[in-house]
Steps between C-alpha positions, in 0.01 A plus 500: 500500500703649214667747742584216741664297217709801396626543855592131520698518175679813624599329824620187323713706264686674783844372610510286814694771689224753435237257628707432814533872561123552460435223754756637744741213428792698363843353573550714810498876567673737263853603602793695363789339318704811444259726311295207369178381662492123546335239719663382822604171345639667188705737716643214701602312184646807328712598802630146534603512133671838545730369772562173323615704201726740692645266766837441333558870434329626816813609687665660195183693424465618860851644483431661163159646587603646838867570420581259781308697765271202571794349687507798739124481553526133593790573735287764673214250536723244675659766723151618594415138587815478713475121549679333787632142514209261540262699276269296276429696182247434226587682178203488262536555125875488562587239240838640397619509862605867530339556840589152627871540424507843663325360806759223532788746462350733759440227758850359444643846563300539822601152609865578428491808720333301778773237489773765508344667804461162672865407449624839619356420841699175527839649574621186681467272196812393316550596135423141397176496701391835356576382145312170542201665664480766228526250216240265652248778560564661163457191284255294704250775573582801285133602474403434862207277392364764263305377199362661186228338291466636147148451364412575139214396273721481191718193443738681265569774755572239767727315259702817439521564873625150578765529229617833645512353852713210380731731305541744792538227762178550697353181643486521879173631640334533160206315349283545191123443481261520206194684626236765438509821709120488516497148647830432675592137573604573862348466846362790701731703726818355352734784390668791677518718189317504165652690208378559148720710269364618164244221507178617662385704198510178297273294724147468371332581831707730722248470783536119510882524492492740796266271693736209440796708613319575825401136548847348468674758721551432869348748747756779511613414146576765243372562148728684256413588142733667249317614190497759224263777601385849408741790455416811702701759303305613186809572288669174596172317437492625139863406443439161661202435271705595196781265601260219595294496181764598247814329629414195712303307232785566255749361752274199538507439127876552464613304808227242552336494156167575666336839451152406623599359839685818592222717363270315741740548793503877439122514469451287812688761707255770387202282596639416845336666803680812629676498836210606722257262332735203542557602863124488559478155337775369729320641805170348386631144536607564860858631496595763757748786496485509120718760334702550183824659391536657157829445321610725211193726531260206499630310200496214748363473853555262789181420693530351848252354748487271804271215598402540866 
């Protein structure tokens, strides 16, 4: 009886979290937040806070951290997509609009070339008829019914993206949706292309995000992911680590006044699955013809797959 009473007192003196853990009621499985170990819910909250903190300085920091090379990587992603007029794109975790604006520019350029080729074949038209036809097609349907939907879980990131769109004059064919990559607010078989650029490593459950990507794509639709990855060259890898851990957090403090958020972003890259592992995860949800292209020795990689 005395032993039983001692055990009761010991249990009552433990914190509630310890009791929940003993009963198997912990607040979700343990996950990585950078190099920290946290619960699933804690990770979700911490990542949301990171991007709320960095939203206003996000573009400036991207230029500073990558010396502007992120712009080239995003250009390569859109050229790899090679969208044609009429394409319906979903850009997930794209709150600041970088991929969306590039998509619009690309489709406009394709549409422009189509109109020029069309008019070259109408040799019998008068100058006035050619001018009127060109102007009507250019301004009434410059995207050829293409649409891009930007979906992001963070309100501040979307706010920054909308402000950029207004400042740069993007409005046609562009919409903004607050949504979670792990539970997208869209119907099945809806989009021609799904992109996620520098966002998938920040979702809490990568497997759920990939399943949702597969679900919302039309049969024949394409999945494209641009993300920091693992460097193949040993010497470059050491230099990259030195730069990442010693320089990037300092830039975060100087430019954005936020050391910790950028320390997390560096650590999150090191915890992200390497190229072959991510390829296998993409295949596991049903995508076909999955491959990847390393850029700058694997500092970033573009993964691609098709829904058949």
